[in-house]
mmCIF file of C-alpha atoms in Angstrom:
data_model
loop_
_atom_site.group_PDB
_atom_site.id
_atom_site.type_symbol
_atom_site.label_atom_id
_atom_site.label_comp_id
_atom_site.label_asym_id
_atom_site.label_seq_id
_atom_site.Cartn_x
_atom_site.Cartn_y
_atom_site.Cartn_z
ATOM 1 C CA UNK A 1053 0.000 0.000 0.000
ATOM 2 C CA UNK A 1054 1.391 3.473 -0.789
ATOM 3 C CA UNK A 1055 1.249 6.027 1.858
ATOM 4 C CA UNK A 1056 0.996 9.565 0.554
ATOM 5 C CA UNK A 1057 2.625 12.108 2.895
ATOM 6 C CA UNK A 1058 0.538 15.468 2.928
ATOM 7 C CA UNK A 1059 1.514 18.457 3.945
ATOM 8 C CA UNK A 1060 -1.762 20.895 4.543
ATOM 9 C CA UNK A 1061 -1.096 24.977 5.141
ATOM 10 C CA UNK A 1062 -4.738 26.487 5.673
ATOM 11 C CA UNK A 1063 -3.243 30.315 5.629
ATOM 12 C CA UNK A 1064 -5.714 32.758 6.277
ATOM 13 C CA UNK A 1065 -9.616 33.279 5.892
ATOM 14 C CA UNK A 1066 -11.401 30.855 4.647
ATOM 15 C CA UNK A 1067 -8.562 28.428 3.839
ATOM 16 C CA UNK A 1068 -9.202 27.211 7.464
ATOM 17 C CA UNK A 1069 -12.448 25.960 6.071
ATOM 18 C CA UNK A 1070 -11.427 24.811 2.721
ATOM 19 C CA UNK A 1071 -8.719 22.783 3.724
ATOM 20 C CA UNK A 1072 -9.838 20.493 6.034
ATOM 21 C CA UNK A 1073 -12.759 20.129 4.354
ATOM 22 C CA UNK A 1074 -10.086 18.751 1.156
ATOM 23 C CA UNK A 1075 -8.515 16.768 3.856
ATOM 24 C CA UNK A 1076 -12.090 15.545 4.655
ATOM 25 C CA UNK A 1077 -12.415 14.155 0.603
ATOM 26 C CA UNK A 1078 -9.116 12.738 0.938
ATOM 27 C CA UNK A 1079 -9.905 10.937 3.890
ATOM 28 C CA UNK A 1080 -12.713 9.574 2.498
ATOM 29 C CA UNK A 1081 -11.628 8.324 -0.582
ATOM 30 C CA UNK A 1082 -8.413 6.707 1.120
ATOM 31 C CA UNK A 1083 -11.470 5.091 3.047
ATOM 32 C CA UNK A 1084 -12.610 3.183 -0.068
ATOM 33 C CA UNK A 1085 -8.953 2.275 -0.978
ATOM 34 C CA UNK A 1086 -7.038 -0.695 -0.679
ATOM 35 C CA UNK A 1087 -4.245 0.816 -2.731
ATOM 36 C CA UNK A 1088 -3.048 3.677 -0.616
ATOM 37 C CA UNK A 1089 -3.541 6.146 2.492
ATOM 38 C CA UNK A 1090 -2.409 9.218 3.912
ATOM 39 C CA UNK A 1091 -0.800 10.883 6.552
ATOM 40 C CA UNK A 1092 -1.321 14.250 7.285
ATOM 41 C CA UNK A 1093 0.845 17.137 8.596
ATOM 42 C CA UNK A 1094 -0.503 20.618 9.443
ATOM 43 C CA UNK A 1095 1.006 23.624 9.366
ATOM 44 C CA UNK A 1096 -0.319 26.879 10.817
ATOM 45 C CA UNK A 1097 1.476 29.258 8.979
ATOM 46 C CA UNK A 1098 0.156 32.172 8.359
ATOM 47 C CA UNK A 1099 -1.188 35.563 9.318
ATOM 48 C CA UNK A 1100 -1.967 34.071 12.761
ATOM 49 C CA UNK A 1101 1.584 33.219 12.567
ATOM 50 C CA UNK A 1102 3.166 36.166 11.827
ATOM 51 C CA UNK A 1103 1.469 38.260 14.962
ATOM 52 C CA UNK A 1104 3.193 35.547 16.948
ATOM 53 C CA UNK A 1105 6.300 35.410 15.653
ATOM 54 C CA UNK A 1106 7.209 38.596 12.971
ATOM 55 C CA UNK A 1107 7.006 35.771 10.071
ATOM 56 C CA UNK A 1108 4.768 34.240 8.124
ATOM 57 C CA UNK A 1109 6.587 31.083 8.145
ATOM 58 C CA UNK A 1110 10.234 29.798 9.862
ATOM 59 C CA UNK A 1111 12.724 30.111 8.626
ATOM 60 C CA UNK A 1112 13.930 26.564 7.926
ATOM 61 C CA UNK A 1113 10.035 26.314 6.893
ATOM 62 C CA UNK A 1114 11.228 24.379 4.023
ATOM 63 C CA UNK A 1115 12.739 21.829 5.575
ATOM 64 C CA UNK A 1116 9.557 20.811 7.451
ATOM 65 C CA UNK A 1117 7.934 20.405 3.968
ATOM 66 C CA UNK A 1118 10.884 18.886 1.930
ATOM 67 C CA UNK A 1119 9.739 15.195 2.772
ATOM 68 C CA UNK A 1120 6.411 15.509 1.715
ATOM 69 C CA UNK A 1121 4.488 14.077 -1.556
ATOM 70 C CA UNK A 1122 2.699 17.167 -1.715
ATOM 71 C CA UNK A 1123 1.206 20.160 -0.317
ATOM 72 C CA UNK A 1124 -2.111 21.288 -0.064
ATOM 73 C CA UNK A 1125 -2.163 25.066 0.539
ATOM 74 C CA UNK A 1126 -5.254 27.589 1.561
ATOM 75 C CA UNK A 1127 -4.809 31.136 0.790
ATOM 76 C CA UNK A 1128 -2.114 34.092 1.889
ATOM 77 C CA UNK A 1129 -3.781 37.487 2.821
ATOM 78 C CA UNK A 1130 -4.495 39.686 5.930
ATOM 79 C CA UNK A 1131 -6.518 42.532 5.949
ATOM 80 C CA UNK A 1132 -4.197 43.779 8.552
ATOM 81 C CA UNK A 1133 -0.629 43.043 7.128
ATOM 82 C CA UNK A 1134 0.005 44.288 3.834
ATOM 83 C CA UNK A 1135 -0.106 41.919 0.845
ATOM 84 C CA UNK A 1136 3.909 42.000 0.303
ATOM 85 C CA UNK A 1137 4.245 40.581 3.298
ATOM 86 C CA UNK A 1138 2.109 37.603 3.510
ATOM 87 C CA UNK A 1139 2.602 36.480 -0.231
ATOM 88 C CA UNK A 1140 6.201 36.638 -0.424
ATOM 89 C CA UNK A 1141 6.498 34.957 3.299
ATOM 90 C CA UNK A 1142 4.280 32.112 2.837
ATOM 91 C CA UNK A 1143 3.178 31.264 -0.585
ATOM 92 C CA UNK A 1144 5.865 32.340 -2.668
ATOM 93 C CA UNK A 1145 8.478 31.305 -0.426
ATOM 94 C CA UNK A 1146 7.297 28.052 -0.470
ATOM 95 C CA UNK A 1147 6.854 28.456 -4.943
ATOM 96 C CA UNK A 1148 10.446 30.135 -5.133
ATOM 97 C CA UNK A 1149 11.834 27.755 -2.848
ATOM 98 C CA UNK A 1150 11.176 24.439 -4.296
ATOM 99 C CA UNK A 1151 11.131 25.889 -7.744
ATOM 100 C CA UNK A 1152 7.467 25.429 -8.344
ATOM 101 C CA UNK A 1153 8.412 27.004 -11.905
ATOM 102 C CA UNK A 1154 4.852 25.679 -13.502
ATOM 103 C CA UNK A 1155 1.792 26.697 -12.725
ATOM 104 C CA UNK A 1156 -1.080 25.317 -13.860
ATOM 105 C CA UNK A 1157 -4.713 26.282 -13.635
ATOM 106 C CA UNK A 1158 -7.255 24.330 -15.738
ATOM 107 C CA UNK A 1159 -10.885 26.502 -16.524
ATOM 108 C CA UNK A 1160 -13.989 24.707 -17.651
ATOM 109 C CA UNK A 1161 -17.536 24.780 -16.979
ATOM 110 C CA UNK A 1162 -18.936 22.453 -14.491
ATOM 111 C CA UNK A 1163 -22.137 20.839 -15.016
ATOM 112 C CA UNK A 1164 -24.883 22.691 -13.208
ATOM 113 C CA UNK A 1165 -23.020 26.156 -13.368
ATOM 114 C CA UNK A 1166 -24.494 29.282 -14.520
ATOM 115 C CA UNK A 1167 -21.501 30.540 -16.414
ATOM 116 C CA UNK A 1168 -21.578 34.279 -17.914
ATOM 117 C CA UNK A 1169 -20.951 34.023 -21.468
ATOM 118 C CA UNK A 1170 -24.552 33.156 -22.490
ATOM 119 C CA UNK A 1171 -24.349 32.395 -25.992
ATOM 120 C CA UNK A 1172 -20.727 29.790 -24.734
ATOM 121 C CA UNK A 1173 -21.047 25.998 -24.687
ATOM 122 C CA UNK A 1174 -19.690 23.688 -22.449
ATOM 123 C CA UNK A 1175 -17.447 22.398 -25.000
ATOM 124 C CA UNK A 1176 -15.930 25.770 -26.404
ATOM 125 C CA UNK A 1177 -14.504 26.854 -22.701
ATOM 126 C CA UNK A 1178 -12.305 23.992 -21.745
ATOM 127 C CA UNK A 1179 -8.687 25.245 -21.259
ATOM 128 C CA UNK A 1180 -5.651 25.150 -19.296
ATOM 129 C CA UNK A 1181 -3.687 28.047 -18.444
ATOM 130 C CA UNK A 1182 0.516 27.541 -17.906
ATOM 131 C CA UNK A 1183 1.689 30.281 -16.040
ATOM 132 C CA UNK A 1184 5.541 30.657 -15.730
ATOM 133 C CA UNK A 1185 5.614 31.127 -11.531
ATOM 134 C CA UNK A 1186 9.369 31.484 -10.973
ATOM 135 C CA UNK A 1187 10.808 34.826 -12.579
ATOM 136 C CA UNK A 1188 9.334 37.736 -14.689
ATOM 137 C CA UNK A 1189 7.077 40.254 -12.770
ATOM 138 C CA UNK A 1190 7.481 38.407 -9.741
ATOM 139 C CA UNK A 1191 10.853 37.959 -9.415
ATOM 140 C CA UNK A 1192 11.481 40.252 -6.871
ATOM 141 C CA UNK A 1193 14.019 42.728 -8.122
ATOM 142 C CA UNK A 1194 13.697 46.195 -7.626
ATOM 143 C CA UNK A 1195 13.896 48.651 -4.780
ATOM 144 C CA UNK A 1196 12.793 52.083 -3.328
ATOM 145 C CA UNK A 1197 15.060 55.204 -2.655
ATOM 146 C CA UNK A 1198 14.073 58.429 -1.000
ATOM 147 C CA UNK A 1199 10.935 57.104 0.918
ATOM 148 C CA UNK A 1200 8.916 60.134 2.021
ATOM 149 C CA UNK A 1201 10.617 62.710 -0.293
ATOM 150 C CA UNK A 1202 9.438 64.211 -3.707
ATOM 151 C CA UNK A 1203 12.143 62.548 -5.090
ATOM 152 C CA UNK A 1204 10.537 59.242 -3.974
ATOM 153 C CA UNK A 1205 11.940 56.624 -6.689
ATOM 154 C CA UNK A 1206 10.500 52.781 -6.845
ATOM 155 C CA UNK A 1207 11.432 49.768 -9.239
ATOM 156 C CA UNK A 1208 10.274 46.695 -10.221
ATOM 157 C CA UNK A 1209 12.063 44.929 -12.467
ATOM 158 C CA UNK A 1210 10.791 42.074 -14.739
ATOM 159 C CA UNK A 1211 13.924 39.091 -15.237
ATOM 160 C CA UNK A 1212 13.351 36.671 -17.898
ATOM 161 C CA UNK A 1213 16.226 34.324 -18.277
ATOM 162 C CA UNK A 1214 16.553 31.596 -21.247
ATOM 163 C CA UNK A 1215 16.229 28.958 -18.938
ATOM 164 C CA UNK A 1216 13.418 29.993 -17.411
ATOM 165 C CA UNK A 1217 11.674 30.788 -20.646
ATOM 166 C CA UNK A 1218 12.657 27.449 -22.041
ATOM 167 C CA UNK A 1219 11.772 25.320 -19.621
ATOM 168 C CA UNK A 1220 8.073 26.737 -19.348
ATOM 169 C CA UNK A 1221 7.519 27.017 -22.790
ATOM 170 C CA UNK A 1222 8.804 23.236 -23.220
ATOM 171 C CA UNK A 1223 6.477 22.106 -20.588
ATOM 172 C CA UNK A 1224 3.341 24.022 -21.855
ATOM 173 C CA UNK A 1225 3.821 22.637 -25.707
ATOM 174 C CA UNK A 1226 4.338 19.186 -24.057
ATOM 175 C CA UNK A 1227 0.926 19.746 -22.230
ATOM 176 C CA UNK A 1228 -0.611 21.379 -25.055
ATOM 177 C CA UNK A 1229 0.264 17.526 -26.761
ATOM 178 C CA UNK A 1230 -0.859 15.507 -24.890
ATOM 179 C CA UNK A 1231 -4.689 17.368 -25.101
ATOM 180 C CA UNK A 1232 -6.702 16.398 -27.857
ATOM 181 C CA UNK A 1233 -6.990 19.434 -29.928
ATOM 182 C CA UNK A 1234 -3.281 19.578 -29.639
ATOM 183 C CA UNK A 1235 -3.523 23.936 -30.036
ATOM 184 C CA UNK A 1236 -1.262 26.638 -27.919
ATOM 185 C CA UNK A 1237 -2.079 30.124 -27.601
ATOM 186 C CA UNK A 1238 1.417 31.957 -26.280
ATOM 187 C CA UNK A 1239 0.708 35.554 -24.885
ATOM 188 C CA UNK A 1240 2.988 37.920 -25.109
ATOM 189 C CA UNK A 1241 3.419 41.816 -25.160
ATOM 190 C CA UNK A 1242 6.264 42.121 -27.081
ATOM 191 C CA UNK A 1243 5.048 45.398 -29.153
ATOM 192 C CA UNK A 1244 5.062 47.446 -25.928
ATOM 193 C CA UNK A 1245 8.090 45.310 -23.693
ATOM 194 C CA UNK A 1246 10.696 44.968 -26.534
ATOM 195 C CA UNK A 1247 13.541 43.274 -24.681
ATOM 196 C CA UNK A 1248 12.553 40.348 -22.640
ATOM 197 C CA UNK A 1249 9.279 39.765 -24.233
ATOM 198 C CA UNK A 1250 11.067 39.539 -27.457
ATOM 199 C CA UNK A 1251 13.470 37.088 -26.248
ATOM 200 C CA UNK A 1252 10.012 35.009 -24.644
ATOM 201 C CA UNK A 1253 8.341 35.333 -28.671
ATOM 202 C CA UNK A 1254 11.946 34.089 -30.183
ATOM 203 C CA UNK A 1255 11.913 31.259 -27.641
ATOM 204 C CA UNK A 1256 8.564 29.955 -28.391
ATOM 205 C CA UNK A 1257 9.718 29.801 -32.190
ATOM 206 C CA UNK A 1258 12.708 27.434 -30.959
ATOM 207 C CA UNK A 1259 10.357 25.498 -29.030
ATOM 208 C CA UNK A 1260 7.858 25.027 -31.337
ATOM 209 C CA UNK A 1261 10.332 23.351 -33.813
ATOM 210 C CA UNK A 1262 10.149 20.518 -30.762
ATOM 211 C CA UNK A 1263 6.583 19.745 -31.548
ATOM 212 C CA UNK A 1264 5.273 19.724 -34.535
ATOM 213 C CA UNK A 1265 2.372 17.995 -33.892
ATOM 214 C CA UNK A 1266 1.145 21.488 -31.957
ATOM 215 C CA UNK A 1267 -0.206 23.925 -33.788
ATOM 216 C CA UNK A 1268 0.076 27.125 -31.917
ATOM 217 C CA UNK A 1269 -0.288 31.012 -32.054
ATOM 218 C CA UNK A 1270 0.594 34.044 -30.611
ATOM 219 C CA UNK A 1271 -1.924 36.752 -28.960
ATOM 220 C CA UNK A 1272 -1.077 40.324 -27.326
ATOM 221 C CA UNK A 1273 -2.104 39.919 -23.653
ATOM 222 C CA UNK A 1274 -5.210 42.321 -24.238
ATOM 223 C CA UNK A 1275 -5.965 40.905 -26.995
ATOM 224 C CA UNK A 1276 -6.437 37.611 -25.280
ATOM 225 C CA UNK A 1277 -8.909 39.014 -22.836
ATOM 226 C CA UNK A 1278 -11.066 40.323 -25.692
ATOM 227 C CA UNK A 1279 -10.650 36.500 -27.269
ATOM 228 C CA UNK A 1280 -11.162 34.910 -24.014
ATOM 229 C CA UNK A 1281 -14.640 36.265 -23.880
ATOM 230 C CA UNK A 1282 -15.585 36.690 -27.439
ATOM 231 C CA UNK A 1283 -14.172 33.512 -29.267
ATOM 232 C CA UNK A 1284 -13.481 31.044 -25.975
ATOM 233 C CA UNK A 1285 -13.530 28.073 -28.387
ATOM 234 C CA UNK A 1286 -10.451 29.246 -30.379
ATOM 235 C CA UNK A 1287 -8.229 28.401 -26.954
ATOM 236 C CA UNK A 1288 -7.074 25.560 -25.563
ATOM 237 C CA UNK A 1289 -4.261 25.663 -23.831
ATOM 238 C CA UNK A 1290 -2.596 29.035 -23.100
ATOM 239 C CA UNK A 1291 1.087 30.135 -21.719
ATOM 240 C CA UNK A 1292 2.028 33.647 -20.479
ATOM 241 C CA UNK A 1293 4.159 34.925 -17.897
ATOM 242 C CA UNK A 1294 4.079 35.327 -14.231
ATOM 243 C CA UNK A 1295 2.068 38.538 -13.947
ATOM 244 C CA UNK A 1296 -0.313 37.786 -17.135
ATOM 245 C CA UNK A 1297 -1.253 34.254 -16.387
ATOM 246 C CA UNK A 1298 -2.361 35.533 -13.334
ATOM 247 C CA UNK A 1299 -4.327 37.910 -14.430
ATOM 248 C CA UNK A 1300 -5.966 35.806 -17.580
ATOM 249 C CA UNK A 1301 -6.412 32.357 -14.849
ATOM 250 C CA UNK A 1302 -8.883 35.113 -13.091
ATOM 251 C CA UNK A 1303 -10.621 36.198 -15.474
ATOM 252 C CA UNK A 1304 -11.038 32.076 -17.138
ATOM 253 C CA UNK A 1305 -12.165 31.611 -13.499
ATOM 254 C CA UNK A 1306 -15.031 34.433 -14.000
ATOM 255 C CA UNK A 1307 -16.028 33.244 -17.155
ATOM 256 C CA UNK A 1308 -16.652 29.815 -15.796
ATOM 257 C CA UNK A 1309 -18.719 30.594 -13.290
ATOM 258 C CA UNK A 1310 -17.068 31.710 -9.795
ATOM 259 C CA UNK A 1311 -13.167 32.130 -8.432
ATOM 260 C CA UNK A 1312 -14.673 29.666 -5.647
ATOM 261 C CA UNK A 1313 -14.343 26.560 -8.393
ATOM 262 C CA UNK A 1314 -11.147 27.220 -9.851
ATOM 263 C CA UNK A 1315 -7.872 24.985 -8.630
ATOM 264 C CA UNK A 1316 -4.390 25.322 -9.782
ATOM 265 C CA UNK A 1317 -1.123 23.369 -8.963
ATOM 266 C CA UNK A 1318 1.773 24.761 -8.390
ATOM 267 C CA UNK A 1319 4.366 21.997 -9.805
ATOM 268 C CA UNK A 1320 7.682 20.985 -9.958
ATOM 269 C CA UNK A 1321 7.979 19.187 -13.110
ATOM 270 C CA UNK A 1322 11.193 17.319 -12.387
ATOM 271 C CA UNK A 1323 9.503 16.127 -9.383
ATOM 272 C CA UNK A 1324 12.852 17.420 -6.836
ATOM 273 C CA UNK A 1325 10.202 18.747 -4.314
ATOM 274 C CA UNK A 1326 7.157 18.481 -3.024
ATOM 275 C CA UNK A 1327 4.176 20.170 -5.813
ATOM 276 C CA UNK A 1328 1.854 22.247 -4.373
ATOM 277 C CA UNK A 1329 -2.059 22.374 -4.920
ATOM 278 C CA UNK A 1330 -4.607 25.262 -3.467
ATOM 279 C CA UNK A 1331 -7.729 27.216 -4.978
ATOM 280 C CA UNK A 1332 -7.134 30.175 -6.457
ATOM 281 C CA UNK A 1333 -9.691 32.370 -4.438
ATOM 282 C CA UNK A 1334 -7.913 33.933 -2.189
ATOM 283 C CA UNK A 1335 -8.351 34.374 2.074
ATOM 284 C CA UNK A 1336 -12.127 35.988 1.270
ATOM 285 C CA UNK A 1337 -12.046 37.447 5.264
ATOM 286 C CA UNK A 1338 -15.918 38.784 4.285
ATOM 287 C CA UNK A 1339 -16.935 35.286 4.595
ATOM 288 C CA UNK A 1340 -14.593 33.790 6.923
ATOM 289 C CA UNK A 1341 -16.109 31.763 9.573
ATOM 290 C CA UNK A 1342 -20.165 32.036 8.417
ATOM 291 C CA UNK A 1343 -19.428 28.314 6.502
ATOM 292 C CA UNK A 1344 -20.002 30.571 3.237
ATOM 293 C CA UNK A 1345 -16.717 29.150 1.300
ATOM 294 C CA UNK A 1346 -16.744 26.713 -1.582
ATOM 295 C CA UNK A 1347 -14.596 23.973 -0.960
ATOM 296 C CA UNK A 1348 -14.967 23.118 -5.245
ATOM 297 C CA UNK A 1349 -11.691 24.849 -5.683
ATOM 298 C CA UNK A 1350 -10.252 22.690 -3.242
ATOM 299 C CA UNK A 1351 -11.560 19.714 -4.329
ATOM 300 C CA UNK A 1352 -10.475 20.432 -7.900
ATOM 301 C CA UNK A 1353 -7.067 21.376 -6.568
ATOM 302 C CA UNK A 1354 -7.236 17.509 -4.582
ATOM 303 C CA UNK A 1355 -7.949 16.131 -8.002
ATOM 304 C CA UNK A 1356 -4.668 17.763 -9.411
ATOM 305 C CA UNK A 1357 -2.658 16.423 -6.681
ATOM 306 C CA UNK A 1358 -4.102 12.716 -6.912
ATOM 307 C CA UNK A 1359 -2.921 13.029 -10.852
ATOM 308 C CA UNK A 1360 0.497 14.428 -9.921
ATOM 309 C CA UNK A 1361 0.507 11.277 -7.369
ATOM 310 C CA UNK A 1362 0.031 8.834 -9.932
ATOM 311 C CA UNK A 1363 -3.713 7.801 -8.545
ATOM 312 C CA UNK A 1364 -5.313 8.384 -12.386
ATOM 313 C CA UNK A 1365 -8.383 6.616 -10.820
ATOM 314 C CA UNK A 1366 -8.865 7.944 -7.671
ATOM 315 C CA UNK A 1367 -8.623 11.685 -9.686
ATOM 316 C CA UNK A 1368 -11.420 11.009 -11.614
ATOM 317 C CA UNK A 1369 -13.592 9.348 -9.068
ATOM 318 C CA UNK A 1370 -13.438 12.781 -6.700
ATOM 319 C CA UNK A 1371 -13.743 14.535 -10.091
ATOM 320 C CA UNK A 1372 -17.236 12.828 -10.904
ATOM 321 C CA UNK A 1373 -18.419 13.535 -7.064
ATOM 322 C CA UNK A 1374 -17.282 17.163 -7.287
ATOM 323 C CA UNK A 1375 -19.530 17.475 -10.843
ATOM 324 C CA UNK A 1376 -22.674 15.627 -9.277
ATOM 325 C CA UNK A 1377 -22.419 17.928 -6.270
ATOM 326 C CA UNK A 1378 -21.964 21.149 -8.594
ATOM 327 C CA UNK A 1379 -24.901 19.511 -11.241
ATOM 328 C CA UNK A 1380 -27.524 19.834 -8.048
ATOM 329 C CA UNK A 1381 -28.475 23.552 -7.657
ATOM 330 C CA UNK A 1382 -28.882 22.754 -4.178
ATOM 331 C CA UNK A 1383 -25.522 22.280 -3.228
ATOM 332 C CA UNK A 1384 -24.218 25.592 -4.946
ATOM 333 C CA UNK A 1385 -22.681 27.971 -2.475
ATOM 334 C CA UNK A 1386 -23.318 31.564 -2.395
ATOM 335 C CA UNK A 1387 -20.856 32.293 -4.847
ATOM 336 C CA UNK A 1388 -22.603 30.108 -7.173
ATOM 337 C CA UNK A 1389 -26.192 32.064 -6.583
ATOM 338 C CA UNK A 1390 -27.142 29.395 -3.938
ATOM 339 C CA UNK A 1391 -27.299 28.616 -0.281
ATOM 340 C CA UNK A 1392 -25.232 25.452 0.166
ATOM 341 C CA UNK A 1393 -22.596 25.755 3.273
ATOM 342 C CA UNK A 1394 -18.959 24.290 3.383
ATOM 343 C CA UNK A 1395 -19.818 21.864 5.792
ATOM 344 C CA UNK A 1396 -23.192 20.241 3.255
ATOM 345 C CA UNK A 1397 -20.861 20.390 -0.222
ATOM 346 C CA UNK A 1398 -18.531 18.824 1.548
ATOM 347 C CA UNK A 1399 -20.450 15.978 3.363
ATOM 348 C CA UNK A 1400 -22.153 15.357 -0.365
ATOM 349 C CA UNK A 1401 -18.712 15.061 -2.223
ATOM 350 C CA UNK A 1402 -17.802 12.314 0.228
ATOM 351 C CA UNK A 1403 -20.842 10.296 0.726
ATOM 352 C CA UNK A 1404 -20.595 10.552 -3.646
ATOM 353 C CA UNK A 1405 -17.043 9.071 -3.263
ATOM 354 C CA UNK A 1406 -18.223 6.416 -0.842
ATOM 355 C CA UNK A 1407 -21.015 5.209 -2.428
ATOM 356 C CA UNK A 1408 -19.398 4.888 -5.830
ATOM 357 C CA UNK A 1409 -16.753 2.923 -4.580
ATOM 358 C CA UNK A 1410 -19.157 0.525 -2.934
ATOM 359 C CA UNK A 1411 -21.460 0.217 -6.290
ATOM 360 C CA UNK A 1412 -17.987 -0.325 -7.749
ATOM 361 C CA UNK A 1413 -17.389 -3.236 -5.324
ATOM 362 C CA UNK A 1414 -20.814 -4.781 -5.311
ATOM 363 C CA UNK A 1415 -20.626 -5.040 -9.344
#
């Protein structure tokens, strides 16, 4: 039997209520399996954290976590410590630090959701968005001089190496593949940034010449808002940079239906550390505590962690449970224009995980 070590980092808000409830799923599947199991290690990092000790995290944080199959992670935000601090402490520390260098966030509709884009089929918004998560507009390079003085000067500076670019551009045509339309959209905005978004458009012309099998193109980042909304069946799979990708997963998220369903995993291709999985909705401290959250970005984020894990099977049975629950209007959560808590989407995911597995058995 395998045993899947798991570390879980609730953060702040309303990943105290997400989390454990993806624990919960876990739990129960592992319940139905004769295959494998998990042990669990929490972590209370976070805001709570930090008024304790001046840090979000340890220091030797990392070293808690480097053992671990994977890591299932909340959310990082305070309303009372500024954003700088409890991104870069927690989750980007943990990103930067195992050199979780892709991110990937997969959009679709779920059966059962009410989804903006009226006159959009199921079918035509189905993609998967490859965010580069270890350099450009996040790399952390800049500075401020002259705080408090008219002179005031700030920077920011955007790196791009070629490794960096290679690697993620590699691993989204690979990706891009292995889908069935085989189609990459790479966003760029090299007409306004013309040194290392240049270099990113030359790179994706090497890379290309790796896979011919992928037919790909090349969209300015507004542009691909515009196409996002207006021709969502021309996309499929989609790489951009740190700072876009974030942006664009959001807005995918929207156009689904609600930030509360979308998962994303932050991974480590070459598999050298732990991955990391977590919803992409952020600490939401408006809702914290009233049992308002939707644990479906959780759950999805579970399902990319049981693929990274090998467990194919076990994926797709919590995947199946997590688009009954989101098929029955009465288990949306407010998000979703229903009244569903935490505690009842949860309790419906796993009793639809446990009784599958026993008509699986029985037949």
């Amino acid at each position: 039997m395998n045993t899947y070590r798991i570390a879980t980092i609730p953060g702040d808000g309303i990943g105290k209520e997400v989390v454990p409830a993806g624990q919960r799923v876990l739990e129960a599947l592992a319940a139905t399996s004769s295959t494998f199991r998990f042990e669990f290690e929490n972590f209370d990092w976070g805001g709570d954290y930090y008024r304790k000790t001046g840090a979000m995290m340890p220091a030797d944080g990392l070293d808690a976590l480097r053992d671990k199959d994977a890591i299932l992670f909340g959310s990082a935000g305070d309303p009372h410590i500024p954003d700088h601090i409890t991104l870069w402490g927690l989750r980007l520390k943990i990103c930067q630090g195992f050199d979780q260098y892709a991110n990937v966030r997969p959009t679709r509709i779920l059966p059962g959701i009410d989804a903006p884009l009226k006159r959009c089929r199921q079918e035509d918004l189905n993609w998967v968005i490859v965010r580069e998560n270890s350099e450009g507009e996040y790399a952390g390079v800049g500075g401020r001089v002259h705080q408090g003085h008219p002179i005031e000067a700030a920077t920011d500076v955007s790196i791009m190496t070629r490794a960096g670019v290679e690697r993620i551009m590699r691993f989204a045509f690979r990706l891009a593949q292995s889908r069935p339309r085989k189609l990459l959209t790479v966003v760029t905005k090299s007409n306004a940034q013309r040194h290392a978004m240049v270099m990113w458009d030359e790179i994706a012309v090497q890379i290309s010449r790796e896979f011919p099998d992928v037919k790909w193109d090349k969209e300015l980042v507004d542009a691909a808002t515009a196409r996002m909304v207006n021709r969502p069946a021309t996309l499929d799979t989609i790489v951009a940079t740190n700072l876009h990708a974030d942006i664009l997963s959001d807005l995918a998220a929207a156009l689904a239906g609600s930030l509360g369903i979308a998962p994303t995993g932050n991974i480590d291709p070459e598999r050298r550390y732990p991955s990391m999985f977590e919803p992409i909705h952020g600490s939401a401290f408006d809702i914290m505590g009233k049992g308002l959250a939707n644990p479906v970005g959780t759950f999805w984020s579970v399902v990319m962690m049981l693929e990274h894990l090998g467990e194919h099977e076990a994926a797709a049975q919590v995947m199946k449970a997590v688009e009954a629950v989101t098929a029955d209007p009465s288990l949306h959560t407010g998000d979703l224009g229903g009244k569903a808590t935490t505690i009842q989407v949860t309790e419906a995911v796993c009793a639809f995980v446990t009784q599958a597995a026993n008509t699986q058995k029985a037949a």
